[in-house]
Amino acid sequence: MASGTRQIWKQYRSVAIIYRIGIAFVLGSVLGLAIGEPATRLEPLGTLFVRLLKMIIIPIVFFTLLMGARRLSPSSIGKIGGQVILLYLVTTAVAISIGLLVGNFVNPGVGLELADTSVQTKQAPDMLEVFMNIIPTNPVGAMADGSVLPTIFFTIAFGLALALLQDEHEPGTTIHDGVQTLFELAETGAEAMFKIVWGVMEYGVIGVFALMATTFGQAGVDAILPFAKLIGAVALAVGLHIGFTYLFVLQWGLLRESPLDFLKGAKEAMITALSIRSSSGTLPVTMNDADENFGVDEEVYSFSLPLGATINMDGTAMYQGVAAIFAANLVGQTLTLGEQVTVIVTALLASVGTAGVPGSGLIMLTLVLTQLGLPLEVVGMVAGVDPILDRLRTMNNVTGDLAVTTLVAKWNDRIDRTKTVWTTTDSPTEVASDD
């Protein structure tokens, strides 16, 4: 009997967690539709999942952002690295803005209400207050209160200060070794938090089942359309960002190359990302495309692409904008301009450190919703459709990595145009490089 139970558990665990959550999403929805109001009795199981998410927010922010700051050491970046990071930040900010614009246009979540109607959002701040509140007067107090944006700001500032100290002192000195120890402790803490995240997501199978049973038990079939609109809004935002930001602005406008040639060279990485839903897993394909299809010098892509797979989260950050609108609509609220600026700032700063976290899109969403004071039940609700959304986000991320890499390589004369996709067109760049 015991061996049979272990075998069942082993088979259950062999299914990827995100698919188990997706199945729980479907089964919970079906149960809610089938039995109606009695399904809302499962709500405490969903509330427990939400409390677990709240528990991990601040530790995740602190440890992972310290790890991210370590990678931004001035001595390891240089001119090319600075250009790469700046473009990553700019394209991420544009991505979030597009997500908010599409979210406001499509308005996903309208017509669906959370079972807990007592949820209240915080008083909306104006834009000046948003920027002033980024800087905490008491960093420890901000962490204790669960204030996400001040915690992010202080952690990044502290991490960069540590990186500068390490660069200024020789190995073997007390300060250099002390900084190294702090970074190693941060890495250990982050790994420990990843284990906790794994446990929370394992329970998330039950939590999502309960949340969806409660939602559909109360709303019935009216809950189906808002989720379809959420998927459509994310797909539209990804299409706009790739088409406008990467192809029109970066490739045609700045690089002066054919967008179709870029898509031809990037298609293997884009298809792989869409298939396996992992920027890191796609990295070998992405680097091969940069080398063979685009002729980018290894000095550029060996830095930009691994870094992009870690911190360049355009698709994930864009999703935060759409999901924030979705969450606000669930409680009958309209995000003010100041609150939407908060989404941009929070997601942009969080993108430095959350890429390596399992379920990073969902974890980042908890940060954004917490900062806005919106219900974290939304995280469990969208987790069920996340396998679809994650494929689109990952493809967007990988496409952005290649678009930025090719542009920086061109700026620094690190492209060999022979036997690449660029040789298929007689572009202004090609004429200039022949001189």
CSV table of C-alpha atoms in Angstrom, one decimal:
chain,number,residue,atom,x,y,z
A,1,MET,CA,0.0,0.0,0.0
A,2,ALA,CA,2.8,2.4,1.0
A,3,SER,CA,4.8,1.6,-2.2
A,4,GLY,CA,1.6,2.2,-4.3
A,5,THR,CA,1.2,5.6,-2.6
A,6,ARG,CA,4.8,6.5,-3.3
A,7,GLN,CA,4.4,5.5,-6.9
A,8,ILE,CA,1.3,7.7,-7.3
A,9,TRP,CA,3.2,10.6,-5.7
A,10,LYS,CA,6.1,10.1,-8.0
A,11,GLN,CA,3.9,10.1,-11.0
A,12,TYR,CA,2.2,13.2,-9.7
A,13,ARG,CA,5.5,15.0,-9.2
A,14,SER,CA,6.7,14.0,-12.6
A,15,VAL,CA,4.2,16.5,-14.1
A,16,ALA,CA,5.6,20.1,-14.2
A,17,ILE,CA,4.1,22.2,-11.5
A,18,ILE,CA,2.7,24.8,-13.9
A,19,TYR,CA,0.7,22.1,-15.7
A,20,ARG,CA,-0.6,20.7,-12.4
A,21,ILE,CA,-1.7,24.2,-11.5
A,22,GLY,CA,-3.4,24.5,-14.9
A,23,ILE,CA,-5.2,21.3,-14.3
A,24,ALA,CA,-6.3,22.5,-10.8
A,25,PHE,CA,-7.5,25.7,-12.5
A,26,VAL,CA,-9.7,23.7,-14.9
A,27,LEU,CA,-11.0,21.3,-12.2
A,28,GLY,CA,-11.8,24.0,-9.7
A,29,SER,CA,-13.6,26.0,-12.4
A,30,VAL,CA,-15.6,22.9,-13.4
A,31,LEU,CA,-16.5,22.2,-9.7
A,32,GLY,CA,-17.6,25.8,-9.2
A,33,LEU,CA,-19.8,25.7,-12.3
A,34,ALA,CA,-21.2,22.3,-11.4
A,35,ILE,CA,-22.3,22.9,-7.8
A,36,GLY,CA,-22.4,26.7,-7.6
A,37,GLU,CA,-22.5,28.5,-4.3
A,38,PRO,CA,-21.5,25.6,-2.0
A,39,ALA,CA,-18.1,25.6,-3.8
A,40,THR,CA,-17.3,28.9,-1.9
A,41,ARG,CA,-16.8,26.9,1.2
A,42,LEU,CA,-13.3,26.1,-0.2
A,43,GLU,CA,-12.3,29.7,0.1
A,44,PRO,CA,-10.1,29.3,3.2
A,45,LEU,CA,-7.8,27.0,1.3
A,46,GLY,CA,-7.4,29.7,-1.3
A,47,THR,CA,-6.8,32.3,1.4
A,48,LEU,CA,-4.0,30.2,2.9
A,49,PHE,CA,-2.3,30.2,-0.5
A,50,VAL,CA,-2.6,34.0,-0.6
A,51,ARG,CA,-1.1,34.3,2.9
A,52,LEU,CA,1.9,32.1,1.8
A,53,LEU,CA,2.5,34.4,-1.2
A,54,LYS,CA,2.5,37.5,1.1
A,55,MET,CA,5.0,35.7,3.4
A,56,ILE,CA,7.7,35.4,0.7
A,57,ILE,CA,7.5,38.8,-1.0
A,58,ILE,CA,10.0,40.8,1.1
A,59,PRO,CA,12.6,38.1,1.5
A,60,ILE,CA,12.5,37.3,-2.3
A,61,VAL,CA,13.0,41.0,-3.1
A,62,PHE,CA,15.9,41.4,-0.7
A,63,PHE,CA,17.9,38.3,-1.6
A,64,THR,CA,17.4,38.2,-5.3
A,65,LEU,CA,18.0,41.9,-5.9
A,66,LEU,CA,21.3,41.7,-4.0
A,67,MET,CA,22.3,38.9,-6.4
A,68,GLY,CA,21.3,41.0,-9.3
A,69,ALA,CA,23.3,44.0,-8.0
A,70,ARG,CA,26.4,41.7,-7.8
A,71,ARG,CA,26.1,41.1,-11.6
A,72,LEU,CA,26.1,44.9,-12.2
A,73,SER,CA,29.6,45.4,-10.8
A,74,PRO,CA,31.1,48.4,-12.7
A,75,SER,CA,34.4,46.6,-13.4
A,76,SER,CA,32.6,43.8,-15.2
A,77,ILE,CA,30.3,46.0,-17.3
A,78,GLY,CA,32.3,48.5,-19.4
A,79,LYS,CA,31.0,50.6,-22.3
A,80,ILE,CA,29.2,47.7,-24.1
A,81,GLY,CA,27.7,46.4,-20.9
A,82,GLY,CA,26.4,49.8,-20.0
A,83,GLN,CA,24.7,50.2,-23.3
A,84,VAL,CA,23.2,46.7,-23.0
A,85,ILE,CA,21.8,47.4,-19.5
A,86,LEU,CA,20.4,50.8,-20.5
A,87,LEU,CA,18.6,49.4,-23.5
A,88,TYR,CA,17.2,46.5,-21.5
A,89,LEU,CA,15.8,49.0,-18.9
A,90,VAL,CA,14.4,51.3,-21.6
A,91,THR,CA,12.7,48.5,-23.6
A,92,THR,CA,11.3,47.0,-20.3
A,93,ALA,CA,9.8,50.4,-19.4
A,94,VAL,CA,8.2,50.6,-22.9
A,95,ALA,CA,6.9,47.1,-22.5
A,96,ILE,CA,5.2,47.8,-19.2
A,97,SER,CA,3.7,51.0,-20.8
A,98,ILE,CA,2.3,49.0,-23.7
A,99,GLY,CA,0.9,46.4,-21.3
A,100,LEU,CA,-1.0,49.2,-19.4
A,101,LEU,CA,-2.2,50.8,-22.7
A,102,VAL,CA,-3.6,47.4,-23.9
A,103,GLY,CA,-5.0,46.6,-20.5
A,104,ASN,CA,-6.9,49.9,-20.5
A,105,PHE,CA,-8.1,49.3,-24.0
A,106,VAL,CA,-9.2,45.7,-23.6
A,107,ASN,CA,-10.2,46.0,-19.9
A,108,PRO,CA,-9.8,42.3,-18.9
A,109,GLY,CA,-11.6,41.4,-15.7
A,110,VAL,CA,-14.7,43.5,-16.2
A,111,GLY,CA,-17.8,41.6,-15.3
A,112,LEU,CA,-16.0,39.3,-12.8
A,113,GLU,CA,-15.9,40.0,-9.1
A,114,LEU,CA,-13.9,38.3,-6.3
A,115,ALA,CA,-15.9,36.3,-3.8
A,116,ASP,CA,-14.4,38.4,-1.0
A,117,THR,CA,-16.1,41.8,-1.6
A,118,SER,CA,-14.5,43.3,1.5
A,119,VAL,CA,-11.2,43.7,-0.3
A,120,GLN,CA,-10.3,47.4,-0.4
A,121,THR,CA,-7.5,49.1,-2.4
A,122,LYS,CA,-5.3,51.8,-0.9
A,123,GLN,CA,-5.8,55.5,-1.4
A,124,ALA,CA,-4.4,56.4,-4.9
A,125,PRO,CA,-1.3,58.5,-4.7
A,126,ASP,CA,-0.4,61.2,-7.2
A,127,MET,CA,2.7,60.9,-9.4
A,128,LEU,CA,4.9,63.1,-7.2
A,129,GLU,CA,4.0,61.1,-4.1
A,130,VAL,CA,4.7,57.9,-6.1
A,131,PHE,CA,8.3,59.0,-6.7
A,132,MET,CA,8.8,60.4,-3.2
A,133,ASN,CA,7.6,57.2,-1.6
A,134,ILE,CA,10.2,55.2,-3.5
A,135,ILE,CA,12.9,56.4,-1.0
A,136,PRO,CA,12.2,55.0,2.4
A,137,THR,CA,12.9,57.0,5.6
A,138,ASN,CA,13.3,53.8,7.4
A,139,PRO,CA,14.4,50.8,5.3
A,140,VAL,CA,13.9,48.3,8.0
A,141,GLY,CA,10.4,49.7,8.7
A,142,ALA,CA,9.6,49.5,5.0
A,143,MET,CA,10.5,45.8,5.0
A,144,ALA,CA,8.5,45.2,8.2
A,145,ASP,CA,5.5,46.9,6.7
A,146,GLY,CA,5.8,45.0,3.5
A,147,SER,CA,6.3,48.2,1.4
A,148,VAL,CA,7.6,46.8,-1.8
A,149,LEU,CA,8.9,49.8,-3.8
A,150,PRO,CA,11.0,51.3,-0.9
A,151,THR,CA,12.4,47.9,-0.2
A,152,ILE,CA,13.4,47.4,-3.9
A,153,PHE,CA,15.0,50.9,-4.0
A,154,PHE,CA,17.1,50.3,-0.8
A,155,THR,CA,18.1,46.8,-1.7
A,156,ILE,CA,19.4,47.9,-5.2
A,157,ALA,CA,21.2,50.9,-3.7
A,158,PHE,CA,22.8,48.7,-1.0
A,159,GLY,CA,23.8,46.0,-3.5
A,160,LEU,CA,25.4,48.5,-5.9
A,161,ALA,CA,27.3,50.1,-2.9
A,162,LEU,CA,28.6,46.6,-2.0
A,163,ALA,CA,29.6,46.0,-5.7
A,164,LEU,CA,31.5,49.4,-5.7
A,165,LEU,CA,33.3,48.5,-2.4
A,166,GLN,CA,34.4,45.2,-3.8
A,167,ASP,CA,35.8,46.9,-6.9
A,168,GLU,CA,37.7,49.5,-4.8
A,169,HIS,CA,39.5,46.9,-2.6
A,170,GLU,CA,42.0,44.2,-3.5
A,171,PRO,CA,41.1,40.5,-2.9
A,172,GLY,CA,42.3,39.4,0.5
A,173,THR,CA,41.5,42.7,2.2
A,174,THR,CA,38.9,42.8,5.0
A,175,ILE,CA,36.4,44.8,3.1
A,176,HIS,CA,36.7,42.9,-0.2
A,177,ASP,CA,36.3,39.6,1.5
A,178,GLY,CA,33.5,40.9,3.7
A,179,VAL,CA,31.5,42.0,0.7
A,180,GLN,CA,32.2,38.7,-0.9
A,181,THR,CA,30.8,37.0,2.2
A,182,LEU,CA,27.6,39.2,2.1
A,183,PHE,CA,27.0,38.3,-1.5
A,184,GLU,CA,27.5,34.6,-0.8
A,185,LEU,CA,25.0,34.9,2.1
A,186,ALA,CA,22.6,36.6,-0.3
A,187,GLU,CA,23.0,33.8,-2.8
A,188,THR,CA,22.4,31.3,0.0
A,189,GLY,CA,19.4,33.2,1.2
A,190,ALA,CA,18.0,33.3,-2.4
A,191,GLU,CA,18.5,29.6,-2.9
A,192,ALA,CA,16.6,29.0,0.4
A,193,MET,CA,13.8,31.3,-0.8
A,194,PHE,CA,13.6,29.3,-4.0
A,195,LYS,CA,13.0,26.2,-1.9
A,196,ILE,CA,10.2,28.0,-0.1
A,197,VAL,CA,8.8,29.2,-3.3
A,198,TRP,CA,8.8,25.6,-4.6
A,199,GLY,CA,6.8,24.6,-1.5
A,200,VAL,CA,4.3,27.5,-1.9
A,201,MET,CA,3.8,26.6,-5.5
A,202,GLU,CA,3.3,22.9,-4.6
A,203,TYR,CA,0.5,24.0,-2.3
A,204,GLY,CA,-0.6,26.4,-5.0
A,205,VAL,CA,-2.2,23.4,-6.8
A,206,ILE,CA,-4.7,23.2,-3.9
A,207,GLY,CA,-4.9,27.0,-3.5
A,208,VAL,CA,-5.7,27.6,-7.2
A,209,PHE,CA,-8.3,24.8,-7.2
A,210,ALA,CA,-10.0,26.4,-4.2
A,211,LEU,CA,-9.8,30.0,-5.6
A,212,MET,CA,-11.3,29.0,-9.0
A,213,ALA,CA,-14.0,26.9,-7.4
A,214,THR,CA,-14.9,29.9,-5.2
A,215,THR,CA,-14.8,32.3,-8.2
A,216,PHE,CA,-16.9,30.2,-10.6
A,217,GLY,CA,-19.2,29.0,-7.8
A,218,GLN,CA,-20.2,32.6,-7.3
A,219,ALA,CA,-19.9,34.1,-10.8
A,220,GLY,CA,-20.9,31.1,-12.9
A,221,VAL,CA,-20.2,31.1,-16.7
A,222,ASP,CA,-19.8,34.9,-16.6
A,223,ALA,CA,-16.3,34.3,-15.3
A,224,ILE,CA,-15.1,32.6,-18.6
A,225,LEU,CA,-15.0,35.8,-20.8
A,226,PRO,CA,-12.7,37.8,-18.5
A,227,PHE,CA,-10.0,35.1,-18.6
A,228,ALA,CA,-10.3,34.9,-22.4
A,229,LYS,CA,-9.9,38.7,-22.6
A,230,LEU,CA,-6.8,38.5,-20.3
A,231,ILE,CA,-5.1,36.0,-22.7
A,232,GLY,CA,-6.1,38.1,-25.7
A,233,ALA,CA,-4.8,41.3,-24.1
A,234,VAL,CA,-1.4,39.7,-23.3
A,235,ALA,CA,-1.1,38.3,-26.9
A,236,LEU,CA,-1.9,41.7,-28.3
A,237,ALA,CA,0.6,43.5,-26.1
A,238,VAL,CA,3.3,41.0,-27.1
A,239,GLY,CA,2.6,41.5,-30.8
A,240,LEU,CA,2.7,45.3,-30.4
A,241,HIS,CA,5.9,45.3,-28.5
A,242,ILE,CA,7.7,43.0,-30.9
A,243,GLY,CA,6.4,44.8,-33.9
A,244,PHE,CA,6.9,48.4,-32.7
A,245,THR,CA,9.8,48.4,-30.2
A,246,TYR,CA,12.0,45.6,-31.6
A,247,LEU,CA,11.3,45.6,-35.3
A,248,PHE,CA,10.3,49.2,-36.1
A,249,VAL,CA,12.3,51.2,-33.6
A,250,LEU,CA,15.4,49.1,-32.9
A,251,GLN,CA,15.9,47.2,-36.2
A,252,TRP,CA,14.5,49.6,-38.8
A,253,GLY,CA,14.9,52.9,-37.1
A,254,LEU,CA,18.2,52.6,-35.2
A,255,LEU,CA,20.0,49.6,-36.7
A,256,ARG,CA,18.7,50.4,-40.3
A,257,GLU,CA,18.2,46.8,-41.1
A,258,SER,CA,15.2,44.9,-42.5
A,259,PRO,CA,12.8,43.7,-39.8
A,260,LEU,CA,12.0,40.7,-41.9
A,261,ASP,CA,15.7,39.8,-42.0
A,262,PHE,CA,15.8,40.1,-38.2
A,263,LEU,CA,12.8,37.7,-37.8
A,264,LYS,CA,14.5,35.3,-40.2
A,265,GLY,CA,17.6,35.3,-38.1
A,266,ALA,CA,15.8,35.1,-34.8
A,267,LYS,CA,13.1,32.5,-35.7
A,268,GLU,CA,14.9,29.5,-34.2
A,269,ALA,CA,15.3,31.2,-30.8
A,270,MET,CA,11.7,32.5,-30.9
A,271,ILE,CA,10.2,29.2,-31.7
A,272,THR,CA,12.3,27.4,-29.1
A,273,ALA,CA,11.3,30.0,-26.4
A,274,LEU,CA,7.7,29.5,-27.4
A,275,SER,CA,8.0,25.8,-27.0
A,276,ILE,CA,10.0,25.4,-23.8
A,277,ARG,CA,9.0,28.6,-21.9
A,278,SER,CA,12.5,29.3,-20.6
A,279,SER,CA,14.9,32.1,-21.5
A,280,SER,CA,17.8,30.3,-19.9
A,281,GLY,CA,16.9,27.0,-21.6
A,282,THR,CA,16.8,28.8,-25.0
A,283,LEU,CA,20.2,30.5,-24.4
A,284,PRO,CA,22.3,28.1,-26.5
A,285,VAL,CA,19.9,28.6,-29.4
A,286,THR,CA,19.9,32.4,-28.9
A,287,MET,CA,23.7,32.6,-28.8
A,288,ASN,CA,23.9,30.4,-31.9
A,289,ASP,CA,21.5,32.8,-33.7
A,290,ALA,CA,23.6,35.8,-32.6
A,291,ASP,CA,26.7,34.2,-33.9
A,292,GLU,CA,25.8,32.5,-37.1
A,293,ASN,CA,22.7,34.4,-38.3
A,294,PHE,CA,23.6,37.9,-37.2
A,295,GLY,CA,27.4,37.8,-37.1
A,296,VAL,CA,27.6,39.4,-33.7
A,297,ASP,CA,31.1,39.3,-32.0
A,298,GLU,CA,31.3,36.9,-29.1
A,299,GLU,CA,32.6,39.7,-26.9
A,300,VAL,CA,29.1,41.2,-27.1
A,301,TYR,CA,26.7,38.3,-27.1
A,302,SER,CA,28.6,36.3,-24.5
A,303,PHE,CA,27.7,39.2,-22.1
A,304,SER,CA,24.4,40.5,-23.3
A,305,LEU,CA,22.5,37.3,-23.9
A,306,PRO,CA,23.2,35.5,-20.5
A,307,LEU,CA,22.5,38.8,-18.8
A,308,GLY,CA,19.3,39.3,-20.8
A,309,ALA,CA,18.1,35.8,-19.9
A,310,THR,CA,18.5,36.9,-16.3
A,311,ILE,CA,17.3,40.5,-16.1
A,312,ASN,CA,15.7,41.4,-19.4
A,313,MET,CA,12.0,40.5,-18.7
A,314,ASP,CA,10.1,42.7,-21.2
A,315,GLY,CA,7.4,40.1,-21.7
A,316,THR,CA,7.0,39.4,-18.0
A,317,ALA,CA,7.1,43.0,-17.1
A,318,MET,CA,4.5,43.8,-19.8
A,319,TYR,CA,2.2,41.2,-18.3
A,320,GLN,CA,2.3,43.1,-15.0
A,321,GLY,CA,0.6,46.0,-16.7
A,322,VAL,CA,-2.2,43.9,-18.1
A,323,ALA,CA,-2.6,41.9,-14.9
A,324,ALA,CA,-2.8,45.1,-12.8
A,325,ILE,CA,-5.7,46.3,-14.9
A,326,PHE,CA,-7.3,42.9,-14.6
A,327,ALA,CA,-6.9,42.9,-10.8
A,328,ALA,CA,-8.3,46.4,-10.4
A,329,ASN,CA,-11.3,45.5,-12.5
A,330,LEU,CA,-12.0,42.5,-10.2
A,331,VAL,CA,-12.6,44.9,-7.3
A,332,GLY,CA,-14.3,47.6,-9.3
A,333,GLN,CA,-11.4,50.0,-9.2
A,334,THR,CA,-9.8,52.2,-11.9
A,335,LEU,CA,-6.1,52.6,-11.7
A,336,THR,CA,-5.1,56.3,-11.6
A,337,LEU,CA,-2.2,57.7,-13.6
A,338,GLY,CA,-0.1,57.7,-10.5
A,339,GLU,CA,-0.9,54.1,-9.7
A,340,GLN,CA,0.0,53.1,-13.3
A,341,VAL,CA,3.3,54.9,-12.9
A,342,THR,CA,3.8,52.8,-9.8
A,343,VAL,CA,3.3,49.7,-11.9
A,344,ILE,CA,6.0,50.8,-14.3
A,345,VAL,CA,8.5,51.7,-11.6
A,346,THR,CA,7.9,48.5,-9.5
A,347,ALA,CA,8.1,46.1,-12.4
A,348,LEU,CA,11.1,47.8,-13.9
A,349,LEU,CA,13.1,47.7,-10.6
A,350,ALA,CA,12.0,44.2,-9.8
A,351,SER,CA,13.1,42.9,-13.2
A,352,VAL,CA,16.7,43.2,-12.0
A,353,GLY,CA,16.4,40.3,-9.6
A,354,THR,CA,13.3,38.2,-10.1
A,355,ALA,CA,14.1,36.4,-13.4
A,356,GLY,CA,15.9,33.5,-11.8
A,357,VAL,CA,13.0,32.7,-9.5
A,358,PRO,CA,10.8,29.7,-10.4
A,359,GLY,CA,7.4,31.1,-11.4
A,360,SER,CA,9.0,34.6,-11.7
A,361,GLY,CA,6.1,36.1,-13.5
A,362,LEU,CA,3.7,35.2,-10.7
A,363,ILE,CA,6.2,36.3,-8.0
A,364,MET,CA,6.7,39.7,-9.7
A,365,LEU,CA,2.9,40.0,-9.9
A,366,THR,CA,2.7,39.7,-6.1
A,367,LEU,CA,5.1,42.6,-5.8
A,368,VAL,CA,3.1,44.8,-8.1
A,369,LEU,CA,-0.3,44.0,-6.6
A,370,THR,CA,1.0,44.4,-3.0
A,371,GLN,CA,2.4,47.9,-3.9
A,372,LEU,CA,-1.0,48.9,-5.3
A,373,GLY,CA,-2.9,47.3,-2.5
A,374,LEU,CA,-4.8,45.1,-4.8
A,375,PRO,CA,-5.9,41.5,-3.9
A,376,LEU,CA,-3.3,38.8,-4.2
A,377,GLU,CA,-6.1,36.3,-4.9
A,378,VAL,CA,-5.6,37.4,-8.5
A,379,VAL,CA,-2.2,35.6,-8.5
A,380,GLY,CA,-3.9,32.3,-7.9
A,381,MET,CA,-6.6,33.0,-10.4
A,382,VAL,CA,-4.2,33.8,-13.3
A,383,ALA,CA,-1.8,31.0,-12.4
A,384,GLY,CA,-4.1,28.5,-14.2
A,385,VAL,CA,-3.8,30.2,-17.5
A,386,ASP,CA,-0.1,31.0,-17.0
A,387,PRO,CA,1.2,28.2,-19.2
A,388,ILE,CA,-0.3,30.0,-22.2
A,389,LEU,CA,0.8,33.4,-21.1
A,390,ASP,CA,4.3,32.3,-20.1
A,391,ARG,CA,5.0,31.0,-23.6
A,392,LEU,CA,4.2,34.4,-25.1
A,393,ARG,CA,6.2,36.3,-22.4
A,394,THR,CA,9.3,34.1,-22.9
A,395,MET,CA,9.2,34.5,-26.7
A,396,ASN,CA,9.0,38.3,-26.2
A,397,ASN,CA,12.0,38.2,-23.7
A,398,VAL,CA,14.2,36.2,-26.1
A,399,THR,CA,13.3,38.4,-29.1
A,400,GLY,CA,14.3,41.5,-27.0
A,401,ASP,CA,17.6,40.0,-26.0
A,402,LEU,CA,18.6,39.5,-29.7
A,403,ALA,CA,17.2,42.9,-30.8
A,404,VAL,CA,19.3,44.7,-28.2
A,405,THR,CA,22.4,42.6,-28.8
A,406,THR,CA,22.4,43.3,-32.5
A,407,LEU,CA,21.9,47.0,-32.0
A,408,VAL,CA,24.8,47.3,-29.4
A,409,ALA,CA,27.0,45.2,-31.7
A,410,LYS,CA,26.4,47.6,-34.6
A,411,TRP,CA,27.0,50.6,-32.4
A,412,ASN,CA,30.4,49.2,-31.4
A,413,ASP,CA,31.4,47.7,-34.9
A,414,ARG,CA,31.1,44.2,-33.6
A,415,ILE,CA,29.1,42.7,-36.5
A,416,ASP,CA,30.6,40.6,-39.3
A,417,ARG,CA,28.0,40.9,-42.1
A,418,THR,CA,29.4,38.1,-44.3
A,419,LYS,CA,27.3,35.0,-44.6
A,420,THR,CA,24.6,36.3,-42.3
A,421,VAL,CA,20.9,37.3,-42.7
A,422,TRP,CA,22.1,40.9,-43.2
A,423,THR,CA,23.6,40.1,-46.6
A,424,THR,CA,20.2,39.5,-48.1
A,425,THR,CA,19.4,43.2,-48.3
A,426,ASP,CA,21.3,46.2,-49.6
A,427,SER,CA,20.8,48.3,-46.5
A,428,PRO,CA,22.4,51.6,-45.6
A,429,THR,CA,24.4,49.8,-42.9
A,430,GLU,CA,25.8,47.4,-45.4
A,431,VAL,CA,27.0,50.2,-47.7
A,432,ALA,CA,28.6,52.0,-44.8
A,433,SER,CA,30.4,48.9,-43.6
A,434,ASP,CA,32.0,48.4,-47.1
A,435,ASP,CA,33.8,51.7,-47.0
